[in-house]
Amino acid sequence: MIVRLPGQLKVGRIRSFHHFEPLNDTHIRCKITSTTAEFDDFDMRSKRYNKLKQIKPILKIKDVNVNDFIIVEHDCCWWLCKVLEINFNLKELNISLLHPPGPKTTFKFPQRSHNMDIELGTIVCLLLVPPNTTSRGNYSITTKQLEEIEEIFADY
């Protein structure tokens, strides 16, 4: 669970339930017994994730597309990356890292490309709005994006 939902806290108030049904990647339905008609639904994400507007935590490989910009954990830092290829069978992505690592707001592709294959578990989040590009080839993220990335990376 921790691998799929980084920063996840315990789901409270479920001690009296004995039957659990996943509704989707973030919600479970809890019943006292499997035949009971009454149920309660619980959100398994931290309340903090509900407030994110600029980024999206990634739970499944199908949440990512080629050319998306994602944040990846590599060498204890977060990096802005562009998705080049997706291998759905292996649940891996081929990415290109932009330099320098965060926390920064301006990034650039290095002269010598820095590509690598990563597993789904190393993705911190997806940028919902791609970075702005300048005529000099720089990519910049907003301060709001930076704040949300820092917030989610602190829990990673």
mmCIF file with all atom_site columns, C-alpha atoms in Angstrom:
data_model
loop_
_atom_site.group_PDB
_atom_site.id
_atom_site.type_symbol
_atom_site.label_atom_id
_atom_site.label_alt_id
_atom_site.label_comp_id
_atom_site.label_asym_id
_atom_site.label_entity_id
_atom_site.label_seq_id
_atom_site.pdbx_PDB_ins_code
_atom_site.Cartn_x
_atom_site.Cartn_y
_atom_site.Cartn_z
_atom_site.occupancy
_atom_site.B_iso_or_equiv
_atom_site.pdbx_formal_charge
_atom_site.auth_seq_id
_atom_site.auth_comp_id
_atom_site.auth_asym_id
_atom_site.auth_atom_id
_atom_site.pdbx_PDB_model_num
ATOM 1   C CA . MET A 1 1   ? 0.000   0.000  0.000   1.00 0.00 ? 1   MET A CA 1
ATOM 2   C CA . ILE A 1 2   ? 2.783   2.436  0.890   1.00 0.00 ? 2   ILE A CA 1
ATOM 3   C CA . VAL A 1 3   ? 4.471   1.806  -2.481  1.00 0.00 ? 3   VAL A CA 1
ATOM 4   C CA . ARG A 1 4   ? 1.248   2.545  -4.392  1.00 0.00 ? 4   ARG A CA 1
ATOM 5   C CA . LEU A 1 5   ? 0.218   5.504  -2.247  1.00 0.00 ? 5   LEU A CA 1
ATOM 6   C CA . PRO A 1 6   ? 3.281   7.333  -0.933  1.00 0.00 ? 6   PRO A CA 1
ATOM 7   C CA . GLY A 1 7   ? 2.467   9.566  2.002   1.00 0.00 ? 7   GLY A CA 1
ATOM 8   C CA . GLN A 1 8   ? -0.553  7.446  2.863   1.00 0.00 ? 8   GLN A CA 1
ATOM 9   C CA . LEU A 1 9   ? -1.646  7.459  6.465   1.00 0.00 ? 9   LEU A CA 1
ATOM 10  C CA . LYS A 1 10  ? -3.647  4.747  8.216   1.00 0.00 ? 10  LYS A CA 1
ATOM 11  C CA . VAL A 1 11  ? -7.293  4.585  7.242   1.00 0.00 ? 11  VAL A CA 1
ATOM 12  C CA . GLY A 1 12  ? -9.062  5.343  10.507  1.00 0.00 ? 12  GLY A CA 1
ATOM 13  C CA . ARG A 1 13  ? -12.440 4.172  11.779  1.00 0.00 ? 13  ARG A CA 1
ATOM 14  C CA . ILE A 1 14  ? -12.390 0.755  10.038  1.00 0.00 ? 14  ILE A CA 1
ATOM 15  C CA . ARG A 1 15  ? -11.704 -1.515 13.022  1.00 0.00 ? 15  ARG A CA 1
ATOM 16  C CA . SER A 1 16  ? -15.297 -2.807 13.245  1.00 0.00 ? 16  SER A CA 1
ATOM 17  C CA . PHE A 1 17  ? -15.426 -3.729 9.546   1.00 0.00 ? 17  PHE A CA 1
ATOM 18  C CA . HIS A 1 18  ? -14.555 -7.180 8.216   1.00 0.00 ? 18  HIS A CA 1
ATOM 19  C CA . HIS A 1 19  ? -15.352 -6.939 4.498   1.00 0.00 ? 19  HIS A CA 1
ATOM 20  C CA . PHE A 1 20  ? -13.462 -4.566 2.202   1.00 0.00 ? 20  PHE A CA 1
ATOM 21  C CA . GLU A 1 21  ? -14.128 -3.877 -1.483  1.00 0.00 ? 21  GLU A CA 1
ATOM 22  C CA . PRO A 1 22  ? -11.835 -1.674 -3.578  1.00 0.00 ? 22  PRO A CA 1
ATOM 23  C CA . LEU A 1 23  ? -13.899 0.876  -5.509  1.00 0.00 ? 23  LEU A CA 1
ATOM 24  C CA . ASN A 1 24  ? -10.956 2.357  -7.405  1.00 0.00 ? 24  ASN A CA 1
ATOM 25  C CA . ASP A 1 25  ? -7.310  3.155  -6.713  1.00 0.00 ? 25  ASP A CA 1
ATOM 26  C CA . THR A 1 26  ? -8.090  5.553  -3.888  1.00 0.00 ? 26  THR A CA 1
ATOM 27  C CA . HIS A 1 27  ? -11.355 4.444  -2.251  1.00 0.00 ? 27  HIS A CA 1
ATOM 28  C CA . ILE A 1 28  ? -12.535 1.345  -0.392  1.00 0.00 ? 28  ILE A CA 1
ATOM 29  C CA . ARG A 1 29  ? -16.019 0.259  0.642   1.00 0.00 ? 29  ARG A CA 1
ATOM 30  C CA . CYS A 1 30  ? -16.210 -1.298 4.106   1.00 0.00 ? 30  CYS A CA 1
ATOM 31  C CA . LYS A 1 31  ? -18.985 -3.536 5.453   1.00 0.00 ? 31  LYS A CA 1
ATOM 32  C CA . ILE A 1 32  ? -19.424 -5.287 8.775   1.00 0.00 ? 32  ILE A CA 1
ATOM 33  C CA . THR A 1 33  ? -20.027 -8.569 6.896   1.00 0.00 ? 33  THR A CA 1
ATOM 34  C CA . SER A 1 34  ? -20.035 -9.407 3.203   1.00 0.00 ? 34  SER A CA 1
ATOM 35  C CA . THR A 1 35  ? -23.831 -9.748 3.123   1.00 0.00 ? 35  THR A CA 1
ATOM 36  C CA . THR A 1 36  ? -24.608 -6.525 4.979   1.00 0.00 ? 36  THR A CA 1
ATOM 37  C CA . ALA A 1 37  ? -26.382 -3.881 2.909   1.00 0.00 ? 37  ALA A CA 1
ATOM 38  C CA . GLU A 1 38  ? -24.985 -0.994 4.974   1.00 0.00 ? 38  GLU A CA 1
ATOM 39  C CA . PHE A 1 39  ? -21.516 0.259  4.128   1.00 0.00 ? 39  PHE A CA 1
ATOM 40  C CA . ASP A 1 40  ? -19.119 3.164  4.548   1.00 0.00 ? 40  ASP A CA 1
ATOM 41  C CA . ASP A 1 41  ? -16.731 4.415  1.854   1.00 0.00 ? 41  ASP A CA 1
ATOM 42  C CA . PHE A 1 42  ? -13.262 5.633  2.812   1.00 0.00 ? 42  PHE A CA 1
ATOM 43  C CA . ASP A 1 43  ? -10.724 7.733  0.907   1.00 0.00 ? 43  ASP A CA 1
ATOM 44  C CA . MET A 1 44  ? -7.298  6.132  1.379   1.00 0.00 ? 44  MET A CA 1
ATOM 45  C CA . ARG A 1 45  ? -5.352  9.223  0.327   1.00 0.00 ? 45  ARG A CA 1
ATOM 46  C CA . SER A 1 46  ? -3.995  11.738 2.738   1.00 0.00 ? 46  SER A CA 1
ATOM 47  C CA . LYS A 1 47  ? -6.277  14.794 2.995   1.00 0.00 ? 47  LYS A CA 1
ATOM 48  C CA . ARG A 1 48  ? -3.371  16.805 1.635   1.00 0.00 ? 48  ARG A CA 1
ATOM 49  C CA . TYR A 1 49  ? -3.655  15.140 -1.797  1.00 0.00 ? 49  TYR A CA 1
ATOM 50  C CA . ASN A 1 50  ? -7.218  16.384 -2.237  1.00 0.00 ? 50  ASN A CA 1
ATOM 51  C CA . LYS A 1 51  ? -5.925  19.983 -2.299  1.00 0.00 ? 51  LYS A CA 1
ATOM 52  C CA . LEU A 1 52  ? -3.452  19.481 -5.161  1.00 0.00 ? 52  LEU A CA 1
ATOM 53  C CA . LYS A 1 53  ? -4.373  21.491 -8.275  1.00 0.00 ? 53  LYS A CA 1
ATOM 54  C CA . GLN A 1 54  ? -1.096  21.671 -10.242 1.00 0.00 ? 54  GLN A CA 1
ATOM 55  C CA . ILE A 1 55  ? 0.116   18.080 -9.957  1.00 0.00 ? 55  ILE A CA 1
ATOM 56  C CA . LYS A 1 56  ? -1.370  14.595 -9.746  1.00 0.00 ? 56  LYS A CA 1
ATOM 57  C CA . PRO A 1 57  ? -0.007  11.574 -7.876  1.00 0.00 ? 57  PRO A CA 1
ATOM 58  C CA . ILE A 1 58  ? 0.452   8.613  -10.236 1.00 0.00 ? 58  ILE A CA 1
ATOM 59  C CA . LEU A 1 59  ? -0.987  5.274  -9.161  1.00 0.00 ? 59  LEU A CA 1
ATOM 60  C CA . LYS A 1 60  ? -1.098  3.359  -12.457 1.00 0.00 ? 60  LYS A CA 1
ATOM 61  C CA . ILE A 1 61  ? 1.043   3.296  -15.577 1.00 0.00 ? 61  ILE A CA 1
ATOM 62  C CA . LYS A 1 62  ? -1.978  4.196  -17.709 1.00 0.00 ? 62  LYS A CA 1
ATOM 63  C CA . ASP A 1 63  ? -2.151  7.571  -15.902 1.00 0.00 ? 63  ASP A CA 1
ATOM 64  C CA . VAL A 1 64  ? 0.969   8.659  -17.840 1.00 0.00 ? 64  VAL A CA 1
ATOM 65  C CA . ASN A 1 65  ? 1.288   9.433  -21.564 1.00 0.00 ? 65  ASN A CA 1
ATOM 66  C CA . VAL A 1 66  ? 4.244   9.941  -23.893 1.00 0.00 ? 66  VAL A CA 1
ATOM 67  C CA . ASN A 1 67  ? 5.437   13.594 -23.810 1.00 0.00 ? 67  ASN A CA 1
ATOM 68  C CA . ASP A 1 68  ? 3.980   14.176 -20.322 1.00 0.00 ? 68  ASP A CA 1
ATOM 69  C CA . PHE A 1 69  ? 6.169   15.942 -17.795 1.00 0.00 ? 69  PHE A CA 1
ATOM 70  C CA . ILE A 1 70  ? 6.602   14.075 -14.538 1.00 0.00 ? 70  ILE A CA 1
ATOM 71  C CA . ILE A 1 71  ? 8.563   14.446 -11.333 1.00 0.00 ? 71  ILE A CA 1
ATOM 72  C CA . VAL A 1 72  ? 10.794  11.481 -10.512 1.00 0.00 ? 72  VAL A CA 1
ATOM 73  C CA . GLU A 1 73  ? 12.849  10.614 -7.432  1.00 0.00 ? 73  GLU A CA 1
ATOM 74  C CA . HIS A 1 74  ? 16.459  9.859  -8.407  1.00 0.00 ? 74  HIS A CA 1
ATOM 75  C CA . ASP A 1 75  ? 19.536  9.984  -6.141  1.00 0.00 ? 75  ASP A CA 1
ATOM 76  C CA . CYS A 1 76  ? 17.485  11.404 -3.224  1.00 0.00 ? 76  CYS A CA 1
ATOM 77  C CA . CYS A 1 77  ? 16.415  14.436 -5.295  1.00 0.00 ? 77  CYS A CA 1
ATOM 78  C CA . TRP A 1 78  ? 13.420  15.155 -7.478  1.00 0.00 ? 78  TRP A CA 1
ATOM 79  C CA . TRP A 1 79  ? 13.895  15.706 -11.191 1.00 0.00 ? 79  TRP A CA 1
ATOM 80  C CA . LEU A 1 80  ? 11.654  17.156 -13.860 1.00 0.00 ? 80  LEU A CA 1
ATOM 81  C CA . CYS A 1 81  ? 11.442  14.596 -16.687 1.00 0.00 ? 81  CYS A CA 1
ATOM 82  C CA . LYS A 1 82  ? 9.797   14.175 -20.040 1.00 0.00 ? 82  LYS A CA 1
ATOM 83  C CA . VAL A 1 83  ? 8.274   10.772 -20.843 1.00 0.00 ? 83  VAL A CA 1
ATOM 84  C CA . LEU A 1 84  ? 9.750   9.377  -24.077 1.00 0.00 ? 84  LEU A CA 1
ATOM 85  C CA . GLU A 1 85  ? 8.358   5.826  -24.125 1.00 0.00 ? 85  GLU A CA 1
ATOM 86  C CA . ILE A 1 86  ? 6.090   3.643  -21.995 1.00 0.00 ? 86  ILE A CA 1
ATOM 87  C CA . ASN A 1 87  ? 6.449   -0.121 -21.590 1.00 0.00 ? 87  ASN A CA 1
ATOM 88  C CA . PHE A 1 88  ? 3.046   -1.192 -20.244 1.00 0.00 ? 88  PHE A CA 1
ATOM 89  C CA . ASN A 1 89  ? 4.096   -4.843 -19.796 1.00 0.00 ? 89  ASN A CA 1
ATOM 90  C CA . LEU A 1 90  ? 7.063   -4.041 -17.554 1.00 0.00 ? 90  LEU A CA 1
ATOM 91  C CA . LYS A 1 91  ? 5.402   -0.944 -16.058 1.00 0.00 ? 91  LYS A CA 1
ATOM 92  C CA . GLU A 1 92  ? 8.482   1.087  -16.956 1.00 0.00 ? 92  GLU A CA 1
ATOM 93  C CA . LEU A 1 93  ? 9.011   4.435  -18.614 1.00 0.00 ? 93  LEU A CA 1
ATOM 94  C CA . ASN A 1 94  ? 11.896  5.734  -20.665 1.00 0.00 ? 94  ASN A CA 1
ATOM 95  C CA . ILE A 1 95  ? 12.435  9.336  -19.611 1.00 0.00 ? 95  ILE A CA 1
ATOM 96  C CA . SER A 1 96  ? 14.730  12.251 -20.273 1.00 0.00 ? 96  SER A CA 1
ATOM 97  C CA . LEU A 1 97  ? 15.850  14.179 -17.193 1.00 0.00 ? 97  LEU A CA 1
ATOM 98  C CA . LEU A 1 98  ? 16.046  17.954 -17.271 1.00 0.00 ? 98  LEU A CA 1
ATOM 99  C CA . HIS A 1 99  ? 18.803  19.616 -15.265 1.00 0.00 ? 99  HIS A CA 1
ATOM 100 C CA . PRO A 1 100 ? 19.355  20.673 -12.493 1.00 0.00 ? 100 PRO A CA 1
ATOM 101 C CA . PRO A 1 101 ? 17.438  18.605 -9.923  1.00 0.00 ? 101 PRO A CA 1
ATOM 102 C CA . GLY A 1 102 ? 14.781  20.357 -7.831  1.00 0.00 ? 102 GLY A CA 1
ATOM 103 C CA . PRO A 1 103 ? 13.929  22.372 -5.909  1.00 0.00 ? 103 PRO A CA 1
ATOM 104 C CA . LYS A 1 104 ? 14.208  24.828 -8.801  1.00 0.00 ? 104 LYS A CA 1
ATOM 105 C CA . THR A 1 105 ? 11.755  26.550 -11.120 1.00 0.00 ? 105 THR A CA 1
ATOM 106 C CA . THR A 1 106 ? 13.910  26.620 -14.282 1.00 0.00 ? 106 THR A CA 1
ATOM 107 C CA . PHE A 1 107 ? 15.275  23.536 -16.036 1.00 0.00 ? 107 PHE A CA 1
ATOM 108 C CA . LYS A 1 108 ? 17.023  22.657 -19.270 1.00 0.00 ? 108 LYS A CA 1
ATOM 109 C CA . PHE A 1 109 ? 17.733  19.506 -21.256 1.00 0.00 ? 109 PHE A CA 1
ATOM 110 C CA . PRO A 1 110 ? 21.484  18.830 -20.941 1.00 0.00 ? 110 PRO A CA 1
ATOM 111 C CA . GLN A 1 111 ? 23.612  19.020 -24.100 1.00 0.00 ? 111 GLN A CA 1
ATOM 112 C CA . ARG A 1 112 ? 24.279  15.310 -23.763 1.00 0.00 ? 112 ARG A CA 1
ATOM 113 C CA . SER A 1 113 ? 20.907  13.642 -23.210 1.00 0.00 ? 113 SER A CA 1
ATOM 114 C CA . HIS A 1 114 ? 20.284  12.079 -19.819 1.00 0.00 ? 114 HIS A CA 1
ATOM 115 C CA . ASN A 1 115 ? 17.803  9.280  -20.597 1.00 0.00 ? 115 ASN A CA 1
ATOM 116 C CA . MET A 1 116 ? 16.968  6.346  -18.368 1.00 0.00 ? 116 MET A CA 1
ATOM 117 C CA . ASP A 1 117 ? 14.368  3.658  -17.734 1.00 0.00 ? 117 ASP A CA 1
ATOM 118 C CA . ILE A 1 118 ? 12.438  3.970  -14.492 1.00 0.00 ? 118 ILE A CA 1
ATOM 119 C CA . GLU A 1 119 ? 9.839   1.929  -12.655 1.00 0.00 ? 119 GLU A CA 1
ATOM 120 C CA . LEU A 1 120 ? 6.392   3.241  -11.817 1.00 0.00 ? 120 LEU A CA 1
ATOM 121 C CA . GLY A 1 121 ? 7.284   3.438  -8.115  1.00 0.00 ? 121 GLY A CA 1
ATOM 122 C CA . THR A 1 122 ? 9.883   6.183  -8.663  1.00 0.00 ? 122 THR A CA 1
ATOM 123 C CA . ILE A 1 123 ? 7.339   8.634  -10.108 1.00 0.00 ? 123 ILE A CA 1
ATOM 124 C CA . VAL A 1 124 ? 6.454   11.284 -7.553  1.00 0.00 ? 124 VAL A CA 1
ATOM 125 C CA . CYS A 1 125 ? 3.754   13.017 -9.598  1.00 0.00 ? 125 CYS A CA 1
ATOM 126 C CA . LEU A 1 126 ? 2.547   14.227 -12.983 1.00 0.00 ? 126 LEU A CA 1
ATOM 127 C CA . LEU A 1 127 ? 2.439   17.913 -13.897 1.00 0.00 ? 127 LEU A CA 1
ATOM 128 C CA . LEU A 1 128 ? -1.125  18.714 -14.932 1.00 0.00 ? 128 LEU A CA 1
ATOM 129 C CA . VAL A 1 129 ? 0.109   21.809 -16.786 1.00 0.00 ? 129 VAL A CA 1
ATOM 130 C CA . PRO A 1 130 ? 3.335   21.359 -18.792 1.00 0.00 ? 130 PRO A CA 1
ATOM 131 C CA . PRO A 1 131 ? 6.225   23.704 -18.055 1.00 0.00 ? 131 PRO A CA 1
ATOM 132 C CA . ASN A 1 132 ? 6.517   26.936 -20.025 1.00 0.00 ? 132 ASN A CA 1
ATOM 133 C CA . THR A 1 133 ? 9.300   27.016 -22.607 1.00 0.00 ? 133 THR A CA 1
ATOM 134 C CA . THR A 1 134 ? 11.460  29.974 -23.533 1.00 0.00 ? 134 THR A CA 1
ATOM 135 C CA . SER A 1 135 ? 13.262  30.791 -26.768 1.00 0.00 ? 135 SER A CA 1
ATOM 136 C CA . ARG A 1 136 ? 16.519  29.718 -25.095 1.00 0.00 ? 136 ARG A CA 1
ATOM 137 C CA . GLY A 1 137 ? 15.236  26.191 -24.506 1.00 0.00 ? 137 GLY A CA 1
ATOM 138 C CA . ASN A 1 138 ? 14.580  26.609 -20.802 1.00 0.00 ? 138 ASN A CA 1
ATOM 139 C CA . TYR A 1 139 ? 11.578  24.998 -19.145 1.00 0.00 ? 139 TYR A CA 1
ATOM 140 C CA . SER A 1 140 ? 10.012  26.746 -16.179 1.00 0.00 ? 140 SER A CA 1
ATOM 141 C CA . ILE A 1 141 ? 7.406   25.657 -13.669 1.00 0.00 ? 141 ILE A CA 1
ATOM 142 C CA . THR A 1 142 ? 5.267   27.997 -11.602 1.00 0.00 ? 142 THR A CA 1
ATOM 143 C CA . THR A 1 143 ? 5.863   28.689 -7.935  1.00 0.00 ? 143 THR A CA 1
ATOM 144 C CA . LYS A 1 144 ? 2.548   27.004 -7.173  1.00 0.00 ? 144 LYS A CA 1
ATOM 145 C CA . GLN A 1 145 ? 3.724   23.853 -8.977  1.00 0.00 ? 145 GLN A CA 1
ATOM 146 C CA . LEU A 1 146 ? 7.008   24.005 -7.058  1.00 0.00 ? 146 LEU A CA 1
ATOM 147 C CA . GLU A 1 147 ? 5.176   24.287 -3.719  1.00 0.00 ? 147 GLU A CA 1
ATOM 148 C CA . GLU A 1 148 ? 2.954   21.293 -4.486  1.00 0.00 ? 148 GLU A CA 1
ATOM 149 C CA . ILE A 1 149 ? 5.917   19.219 -5.721  1.00 0.00 ? 149 ILE A CA 1
ATOM 150 C CA . GLU A 1 150 ? 7.850   20.019 -2.557  1.00 0.00 ? 150 GLU A CA 1
ATOM 151 C CA . GLU A 1 151 ? 4.836   19.112 -0.425  1.00 0.00 ? 151 GLU A CA 1
ATOM 152 C CA . ILE A 1 152 ? 4.315   15.722 -2.050  1.00 0.00 ? 152 ILE A CA 1
ATOM 153 C CA . PHE A 1 153 ? 8.067   14.986 -2.280  1.00 0.00 ? 153 PHE A CA 1
ATOM 154 C CA . ALA A 1 154 ? 8.429   15.557 1.469   1.00 0.00 ? 154 ALA A CA 1
ATOM 155 C CA . ASP A 1 155 ? 6.088   12.579 1.981   1.00 0.00 ? 155 ASP A CA 1
ATOM 156 C CA . TYR A 1 156 ? 7.737   10.441 -0.695  1.00 0.00 ? 156 TYR A CA 1
#
